[in-house]
PDB file of C-alpha atoms in Angstrom:
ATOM      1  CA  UNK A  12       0.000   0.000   0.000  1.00  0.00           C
ATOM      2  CA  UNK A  13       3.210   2.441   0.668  1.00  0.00           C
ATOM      3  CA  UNK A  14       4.239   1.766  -2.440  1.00  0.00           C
ATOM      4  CA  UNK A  15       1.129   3.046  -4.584  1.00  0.00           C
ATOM      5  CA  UNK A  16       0.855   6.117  -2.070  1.00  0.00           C
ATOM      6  CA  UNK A  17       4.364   6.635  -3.194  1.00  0.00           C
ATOM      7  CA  UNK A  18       3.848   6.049  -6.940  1.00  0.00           C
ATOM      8  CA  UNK A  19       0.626   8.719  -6.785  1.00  0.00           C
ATOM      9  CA  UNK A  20       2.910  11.419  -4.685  1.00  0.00           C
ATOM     10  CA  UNK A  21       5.751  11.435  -7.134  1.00  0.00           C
ATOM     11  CA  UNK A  22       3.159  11.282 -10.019  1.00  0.00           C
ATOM     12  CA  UNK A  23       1.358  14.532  -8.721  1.00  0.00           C
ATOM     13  CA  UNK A  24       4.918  15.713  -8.580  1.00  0.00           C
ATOM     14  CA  UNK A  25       5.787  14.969 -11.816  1.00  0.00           C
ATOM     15  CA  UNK A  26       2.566  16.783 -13.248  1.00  0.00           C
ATOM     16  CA  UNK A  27       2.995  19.340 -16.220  1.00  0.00           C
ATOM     17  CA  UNK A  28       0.748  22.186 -15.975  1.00  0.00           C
ATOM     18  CA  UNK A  29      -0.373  20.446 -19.431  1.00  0.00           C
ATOM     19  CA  UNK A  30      -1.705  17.607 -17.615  1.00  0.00           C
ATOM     20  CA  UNK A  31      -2.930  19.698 -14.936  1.00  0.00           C
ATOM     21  CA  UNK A  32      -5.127  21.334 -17.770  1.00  0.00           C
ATOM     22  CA  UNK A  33      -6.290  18.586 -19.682  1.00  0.00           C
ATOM     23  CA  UNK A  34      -7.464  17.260 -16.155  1.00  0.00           C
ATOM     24  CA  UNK A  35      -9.391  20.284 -14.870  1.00  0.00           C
ATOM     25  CA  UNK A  36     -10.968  20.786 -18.389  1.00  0.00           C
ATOM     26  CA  UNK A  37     -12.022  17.138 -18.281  1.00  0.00           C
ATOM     27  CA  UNK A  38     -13.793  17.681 -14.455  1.00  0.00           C
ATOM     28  CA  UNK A  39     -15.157  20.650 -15.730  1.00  0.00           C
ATOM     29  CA  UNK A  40     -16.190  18.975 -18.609  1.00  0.00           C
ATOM     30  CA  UNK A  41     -18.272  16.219 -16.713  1.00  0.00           C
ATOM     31  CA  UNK A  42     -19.589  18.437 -13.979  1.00  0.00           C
ATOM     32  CA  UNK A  43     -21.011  20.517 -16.979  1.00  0.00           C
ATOM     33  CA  UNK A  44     -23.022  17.683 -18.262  1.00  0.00           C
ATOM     34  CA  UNK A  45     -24.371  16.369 -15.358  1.00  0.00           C
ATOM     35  CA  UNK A  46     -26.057  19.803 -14.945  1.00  0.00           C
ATOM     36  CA  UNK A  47     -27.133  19.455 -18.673  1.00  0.00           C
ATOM     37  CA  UNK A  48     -24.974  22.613 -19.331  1.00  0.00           C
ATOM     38  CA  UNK A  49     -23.952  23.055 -23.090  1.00  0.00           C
ATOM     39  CA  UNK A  50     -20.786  24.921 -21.667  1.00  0.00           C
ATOM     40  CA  UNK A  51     -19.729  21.184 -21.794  1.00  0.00           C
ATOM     41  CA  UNK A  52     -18.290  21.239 -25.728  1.00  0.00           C
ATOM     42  CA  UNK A  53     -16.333  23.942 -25.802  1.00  0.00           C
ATOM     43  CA  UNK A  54     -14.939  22.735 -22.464  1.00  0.00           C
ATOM     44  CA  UNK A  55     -14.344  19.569 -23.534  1.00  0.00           C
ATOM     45  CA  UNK A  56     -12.976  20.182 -26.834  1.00  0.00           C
ATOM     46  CA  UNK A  57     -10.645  22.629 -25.066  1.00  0.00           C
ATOM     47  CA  UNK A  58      -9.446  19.769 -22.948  1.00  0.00           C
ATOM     48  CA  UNK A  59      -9.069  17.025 -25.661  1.00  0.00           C
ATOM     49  CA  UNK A  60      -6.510  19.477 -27.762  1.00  0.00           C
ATOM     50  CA  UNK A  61      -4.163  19.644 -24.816  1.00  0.00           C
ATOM     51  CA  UNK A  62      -4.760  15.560 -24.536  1.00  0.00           C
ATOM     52  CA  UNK A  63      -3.885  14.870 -28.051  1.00  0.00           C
ATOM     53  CA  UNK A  64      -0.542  16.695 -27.921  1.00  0.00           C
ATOM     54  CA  UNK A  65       0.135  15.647 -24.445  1.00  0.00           C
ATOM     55  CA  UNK A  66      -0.176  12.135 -26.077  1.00  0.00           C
ATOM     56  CA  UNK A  67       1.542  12.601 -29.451  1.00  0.00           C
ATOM     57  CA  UNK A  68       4.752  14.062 -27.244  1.00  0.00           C
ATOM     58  CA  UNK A  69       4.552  10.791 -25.156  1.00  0.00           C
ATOM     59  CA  UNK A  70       4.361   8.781 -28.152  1.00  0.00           C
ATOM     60  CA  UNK A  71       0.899   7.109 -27.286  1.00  0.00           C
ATOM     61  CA  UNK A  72      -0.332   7.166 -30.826  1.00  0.00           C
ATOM     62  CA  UNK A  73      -3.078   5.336 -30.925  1.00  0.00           C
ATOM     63  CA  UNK A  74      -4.632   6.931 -27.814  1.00  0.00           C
ATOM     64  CA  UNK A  75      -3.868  10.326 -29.192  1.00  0.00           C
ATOM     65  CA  UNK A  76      -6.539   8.865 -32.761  1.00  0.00           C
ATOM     66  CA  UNK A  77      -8.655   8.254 -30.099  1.00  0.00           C
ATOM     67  CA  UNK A  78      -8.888  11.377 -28.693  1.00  0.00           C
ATOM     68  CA  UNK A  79      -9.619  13.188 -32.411  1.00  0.00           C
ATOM     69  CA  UNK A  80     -12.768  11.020 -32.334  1.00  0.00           C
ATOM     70  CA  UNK A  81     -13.785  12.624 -28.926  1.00  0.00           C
ATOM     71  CA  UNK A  82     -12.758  15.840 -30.625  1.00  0.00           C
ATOM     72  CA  UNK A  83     -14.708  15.472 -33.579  1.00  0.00           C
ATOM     73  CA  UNK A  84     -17.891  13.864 -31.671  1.00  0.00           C
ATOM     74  CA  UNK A  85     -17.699  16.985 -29.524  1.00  0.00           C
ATOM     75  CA  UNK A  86     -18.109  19.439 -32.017  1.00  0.00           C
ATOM     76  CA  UNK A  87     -21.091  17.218 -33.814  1.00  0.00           C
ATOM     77  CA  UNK A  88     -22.585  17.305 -30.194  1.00  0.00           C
ATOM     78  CA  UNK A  89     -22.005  21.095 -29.775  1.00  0.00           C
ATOM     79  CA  UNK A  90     -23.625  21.505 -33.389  1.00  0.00           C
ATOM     80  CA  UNK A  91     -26.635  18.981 -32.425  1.00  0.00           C
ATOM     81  CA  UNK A  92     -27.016  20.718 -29.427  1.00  0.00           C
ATOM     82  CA  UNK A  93     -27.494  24.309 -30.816  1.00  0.00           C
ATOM     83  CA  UNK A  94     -28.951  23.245 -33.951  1.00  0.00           C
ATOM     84  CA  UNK A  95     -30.499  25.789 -35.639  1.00  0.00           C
ATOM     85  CA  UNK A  96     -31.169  29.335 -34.695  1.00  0.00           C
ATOM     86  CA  UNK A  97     -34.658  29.911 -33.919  1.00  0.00           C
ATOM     87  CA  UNK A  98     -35.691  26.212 -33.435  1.00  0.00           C
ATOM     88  CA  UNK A  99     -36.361  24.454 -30.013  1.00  0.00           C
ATOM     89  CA  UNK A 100     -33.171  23.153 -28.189  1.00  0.00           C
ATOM     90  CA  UNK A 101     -33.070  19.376 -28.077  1.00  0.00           C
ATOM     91  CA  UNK A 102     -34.338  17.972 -25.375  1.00  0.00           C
ATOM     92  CA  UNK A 103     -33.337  14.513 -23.458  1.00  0.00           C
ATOM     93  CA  UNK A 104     -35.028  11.775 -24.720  1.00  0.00           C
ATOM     94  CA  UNK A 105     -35.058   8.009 -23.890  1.00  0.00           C
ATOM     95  CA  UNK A 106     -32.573   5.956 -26.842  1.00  0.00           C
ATOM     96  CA  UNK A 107     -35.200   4.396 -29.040  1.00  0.00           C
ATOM     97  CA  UNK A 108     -34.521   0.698 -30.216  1.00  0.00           C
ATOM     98  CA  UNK A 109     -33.020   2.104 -33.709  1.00  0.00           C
ATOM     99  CA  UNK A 110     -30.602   3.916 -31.605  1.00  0.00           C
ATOM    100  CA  UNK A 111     -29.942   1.041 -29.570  1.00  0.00           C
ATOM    101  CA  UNK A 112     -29.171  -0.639 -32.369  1.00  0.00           C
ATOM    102  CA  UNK A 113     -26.190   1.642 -33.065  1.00  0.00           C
ATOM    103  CA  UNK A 114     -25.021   2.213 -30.108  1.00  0.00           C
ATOM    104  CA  UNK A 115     -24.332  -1.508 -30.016  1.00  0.00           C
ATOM    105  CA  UNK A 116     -22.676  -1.626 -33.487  1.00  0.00           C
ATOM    106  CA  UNK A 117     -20.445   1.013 -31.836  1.00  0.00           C
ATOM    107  CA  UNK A 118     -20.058  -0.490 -28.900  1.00  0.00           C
ATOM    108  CA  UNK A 119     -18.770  -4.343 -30.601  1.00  0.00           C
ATOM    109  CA  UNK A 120     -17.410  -3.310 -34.362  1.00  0.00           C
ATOM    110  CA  UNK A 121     -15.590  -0.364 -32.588  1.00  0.00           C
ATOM    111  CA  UNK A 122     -14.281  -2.572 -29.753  1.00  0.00           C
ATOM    112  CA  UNK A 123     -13.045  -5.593 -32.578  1.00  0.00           C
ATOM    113  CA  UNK A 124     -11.673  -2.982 -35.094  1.00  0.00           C
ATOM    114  CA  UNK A 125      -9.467  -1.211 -32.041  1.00  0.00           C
ATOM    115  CA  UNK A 126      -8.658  -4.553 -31.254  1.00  0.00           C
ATOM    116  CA  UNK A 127      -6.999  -5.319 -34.518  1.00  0.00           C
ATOM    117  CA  UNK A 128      -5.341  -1.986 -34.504  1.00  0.00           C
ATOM    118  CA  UNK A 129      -4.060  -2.216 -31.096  1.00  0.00           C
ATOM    119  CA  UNK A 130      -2.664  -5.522 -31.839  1.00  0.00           C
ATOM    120  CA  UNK A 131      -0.794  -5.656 -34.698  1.00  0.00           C
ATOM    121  CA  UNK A 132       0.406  -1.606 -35.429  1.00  0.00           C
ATOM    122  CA  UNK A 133       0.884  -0.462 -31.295  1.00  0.00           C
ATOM    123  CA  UNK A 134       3.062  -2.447 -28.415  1.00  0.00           C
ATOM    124  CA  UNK A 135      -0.110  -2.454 -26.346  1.00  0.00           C
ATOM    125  CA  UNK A 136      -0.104  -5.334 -23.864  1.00  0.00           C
ATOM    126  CA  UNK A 137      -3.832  -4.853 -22.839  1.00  0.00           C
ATOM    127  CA  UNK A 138      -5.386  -4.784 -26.556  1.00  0.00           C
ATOM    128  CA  UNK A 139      -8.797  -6.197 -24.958  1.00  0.00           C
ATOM    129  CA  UNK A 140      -9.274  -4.256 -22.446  1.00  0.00           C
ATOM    130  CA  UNK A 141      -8.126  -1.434 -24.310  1.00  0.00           C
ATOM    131  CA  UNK A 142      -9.967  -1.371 -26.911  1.00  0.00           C
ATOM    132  CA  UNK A 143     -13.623  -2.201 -24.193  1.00  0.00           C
ATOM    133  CA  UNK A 144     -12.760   0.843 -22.660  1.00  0.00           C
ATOM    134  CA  UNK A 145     -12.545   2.724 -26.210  1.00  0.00           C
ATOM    135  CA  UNK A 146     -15.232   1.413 -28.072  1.00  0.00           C
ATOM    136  CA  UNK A 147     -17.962   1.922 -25.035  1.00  0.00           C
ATOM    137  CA  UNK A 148     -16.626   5.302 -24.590  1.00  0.00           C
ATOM    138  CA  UNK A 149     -17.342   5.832 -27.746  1.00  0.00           C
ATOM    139  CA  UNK A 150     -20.884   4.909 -27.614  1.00  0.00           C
ATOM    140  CA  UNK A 151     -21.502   6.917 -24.512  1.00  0.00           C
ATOM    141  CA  UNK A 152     -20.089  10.147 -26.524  1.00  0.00           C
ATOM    142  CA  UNK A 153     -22.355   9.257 -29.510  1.00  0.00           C
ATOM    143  CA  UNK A 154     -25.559   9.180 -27.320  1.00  0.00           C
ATOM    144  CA  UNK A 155     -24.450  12.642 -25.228  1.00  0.00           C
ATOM    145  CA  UNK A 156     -24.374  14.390 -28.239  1.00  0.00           C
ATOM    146  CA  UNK A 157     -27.833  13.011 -29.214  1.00  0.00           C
ATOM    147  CA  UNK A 158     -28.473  13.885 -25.590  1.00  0.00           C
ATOM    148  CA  UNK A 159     -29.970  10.731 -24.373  1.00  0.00           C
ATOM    149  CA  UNK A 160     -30.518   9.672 -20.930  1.00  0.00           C
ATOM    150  CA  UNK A 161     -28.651   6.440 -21.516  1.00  0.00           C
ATOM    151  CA  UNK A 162     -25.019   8.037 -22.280  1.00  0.00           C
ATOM    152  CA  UNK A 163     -24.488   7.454 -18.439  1.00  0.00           C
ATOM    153  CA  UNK A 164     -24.948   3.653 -18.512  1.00  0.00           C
ATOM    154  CA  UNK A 165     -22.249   3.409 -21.986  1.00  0.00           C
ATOM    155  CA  UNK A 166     -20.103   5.855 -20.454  1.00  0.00           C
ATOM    156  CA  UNK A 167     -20.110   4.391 -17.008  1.00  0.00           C
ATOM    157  CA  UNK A 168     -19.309   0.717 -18.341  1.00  0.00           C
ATOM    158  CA  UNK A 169     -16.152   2.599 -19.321  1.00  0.00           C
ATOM    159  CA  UNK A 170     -15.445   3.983 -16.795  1.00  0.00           C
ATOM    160  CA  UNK A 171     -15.805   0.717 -14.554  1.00  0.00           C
ATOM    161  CA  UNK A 172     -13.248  -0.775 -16.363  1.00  0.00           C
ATOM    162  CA  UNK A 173     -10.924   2.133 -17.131  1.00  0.00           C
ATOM    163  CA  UNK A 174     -10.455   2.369 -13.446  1.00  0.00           C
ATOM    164  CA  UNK A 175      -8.261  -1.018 -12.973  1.00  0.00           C
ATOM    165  CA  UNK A 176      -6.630  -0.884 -16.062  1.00  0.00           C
ATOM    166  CA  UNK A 177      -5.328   2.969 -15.448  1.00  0.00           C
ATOM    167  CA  UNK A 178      -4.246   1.313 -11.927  1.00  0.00           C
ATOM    168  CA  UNK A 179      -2.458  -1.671 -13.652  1.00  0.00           C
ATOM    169  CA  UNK A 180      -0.419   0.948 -15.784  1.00  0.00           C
ATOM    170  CA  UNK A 181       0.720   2.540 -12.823  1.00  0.00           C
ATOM    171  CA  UNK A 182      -1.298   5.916 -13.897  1.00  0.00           C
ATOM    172  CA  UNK A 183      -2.587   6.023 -10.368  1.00  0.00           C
ATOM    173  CA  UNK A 184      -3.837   9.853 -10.153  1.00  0.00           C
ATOM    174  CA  UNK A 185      -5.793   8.980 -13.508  1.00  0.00           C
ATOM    175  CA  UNK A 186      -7.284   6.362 -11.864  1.00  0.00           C
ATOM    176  CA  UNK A 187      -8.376   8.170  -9.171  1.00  0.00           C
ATOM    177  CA  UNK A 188      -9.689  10.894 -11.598  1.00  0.00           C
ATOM    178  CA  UNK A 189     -11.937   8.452 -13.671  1.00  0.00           C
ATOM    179  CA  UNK A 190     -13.428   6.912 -10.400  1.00  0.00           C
ATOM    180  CA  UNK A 191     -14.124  10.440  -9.280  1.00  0.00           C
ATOM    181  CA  UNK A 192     -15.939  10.541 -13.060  1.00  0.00           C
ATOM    182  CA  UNK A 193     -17.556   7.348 -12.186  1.00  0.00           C
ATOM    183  CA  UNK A 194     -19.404   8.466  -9.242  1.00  0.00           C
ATOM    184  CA  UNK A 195     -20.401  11.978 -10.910  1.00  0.00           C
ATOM    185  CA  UNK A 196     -21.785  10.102 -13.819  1.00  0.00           C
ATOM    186  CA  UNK A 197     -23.807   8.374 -11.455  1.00  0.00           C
ATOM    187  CA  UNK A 198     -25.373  11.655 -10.141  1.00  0.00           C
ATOM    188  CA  UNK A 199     -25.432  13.032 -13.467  1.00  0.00           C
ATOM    189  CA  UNK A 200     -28.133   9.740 -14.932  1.00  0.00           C
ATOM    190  CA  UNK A 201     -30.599  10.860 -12.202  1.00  0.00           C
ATOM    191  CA  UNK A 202     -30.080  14.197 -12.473  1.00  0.00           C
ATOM    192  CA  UNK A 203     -31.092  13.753 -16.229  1.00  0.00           C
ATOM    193  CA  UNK A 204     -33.787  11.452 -15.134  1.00  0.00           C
ATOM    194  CA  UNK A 205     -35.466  14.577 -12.849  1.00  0.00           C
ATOM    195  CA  UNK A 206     -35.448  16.836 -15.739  1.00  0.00           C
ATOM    196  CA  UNK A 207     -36.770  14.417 -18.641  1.00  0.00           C
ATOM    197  CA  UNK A 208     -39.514  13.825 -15.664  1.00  0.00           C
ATOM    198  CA  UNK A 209     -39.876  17.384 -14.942  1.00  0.00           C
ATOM    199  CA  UNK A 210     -40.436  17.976 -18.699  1.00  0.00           C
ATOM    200  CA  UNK A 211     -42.291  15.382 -19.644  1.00  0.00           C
ATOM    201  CA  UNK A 212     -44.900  16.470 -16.574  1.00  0.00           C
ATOM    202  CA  UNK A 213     -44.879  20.129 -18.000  1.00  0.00           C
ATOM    203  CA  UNK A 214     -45.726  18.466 -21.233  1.00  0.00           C
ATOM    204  CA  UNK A 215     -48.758  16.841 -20.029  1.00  0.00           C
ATOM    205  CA  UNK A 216     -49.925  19.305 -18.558  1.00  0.00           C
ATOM    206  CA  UNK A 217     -50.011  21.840 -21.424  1.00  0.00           C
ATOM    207  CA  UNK A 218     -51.595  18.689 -23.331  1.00  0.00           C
ATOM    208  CA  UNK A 219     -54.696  18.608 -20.716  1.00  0.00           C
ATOM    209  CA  UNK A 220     -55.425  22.485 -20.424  1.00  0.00           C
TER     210      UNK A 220
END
């Protein structure tokens, strides 16, 4: 146990104010969301630039490919979000069973196509898990931006099993910061839940006057 205390005290030591950065921005990020706060994008995409060249510099390549996908599924959410002037902001909704549908294809192509990647062009030594944690990520990301109640669950399965393998690579303090993710996740589904309740009640309402 004085070992891993050690490992996370010389990590926090060892911090660039880069990593510092991406960190708060990706807190910041999270918090934002599980107040339904469209702030969330441009915080997020703020925090996935300084990721990707925090990564590239390191030499994590593949993670760094992964992190343009966030990128680029940030800025379709911050678009979907906003849509057009003048029209309604979207509201969250309950994934219907076509979207189900797709999340899953995300969720298993995405996790067996970063599998083959992983293996055979990176020295990964976790492709598996690796590529779990990716691909449900992914998901989750795809149903935030379509702002459905069930981008918790996808991005909570990640989460779950980043935790561990962030331990196992000795990335303690990023462990630490996905479980902290974990449990604001949780609060963020049922904070979600109360509004699509709130407004589907206001909606009934109006429907009965």
């Amino acid at each position: 146990m004085h070992h891993w205390i050690q490992l996370f005290l010389e990590q926090v030591r060892e911090t660039t104010v880069w990593e510092w950065a991406a960190v708060l921005l990706g807190v910041a990020e999270v918090l934002l969301a599980k107040v339904n706060n469209i702030w969330l994008y441009p915080t997020g995409i703020a925090g996935t630039f300084i990721g990707i060249y925090i990564l590239l510099v390191a030499g994590l390549y593949a993670e760094s490919a992964l992190n343009v996908y966030y990128l680029v599924m940030s800025v379709y959410g911050w678009y979907y979000w906003l849509k057009k002037r003048g029209e309604a902001p979207v509201k969250i909704t309950w994934t219907n069973r076509r979207e189900w549908i797709i999340t899953l294809l995300i969720v298993f192509a995405g996790w067996g196509i970063l599998y083959v990647i992983l293996k055979n062009f990176t020295t990964s030594n976790v492709p598996v898990w690796d590529a779990w944690v990716s691909s449900t990520a992914w998901a989750g990301m795809w149903l935030l931006a379509k702002r459905k109640l069930e981008n918790w669950i996808l991005l909570n399965i990640s989460n779950l099993f980043a935790i561990p393998l962030l331990w196992y690579k000795h990335l303690i303090m990023f462990s630490a910061l996905t479980l902290f993710l974990f449990i604001v996740a949780i609060f963020g589904y049922f904070d979600w839940l109360a509004i699509l309740k709130k407004e589907k009640a206001a909606e009934k309402s109006l429907s009965t006057q």
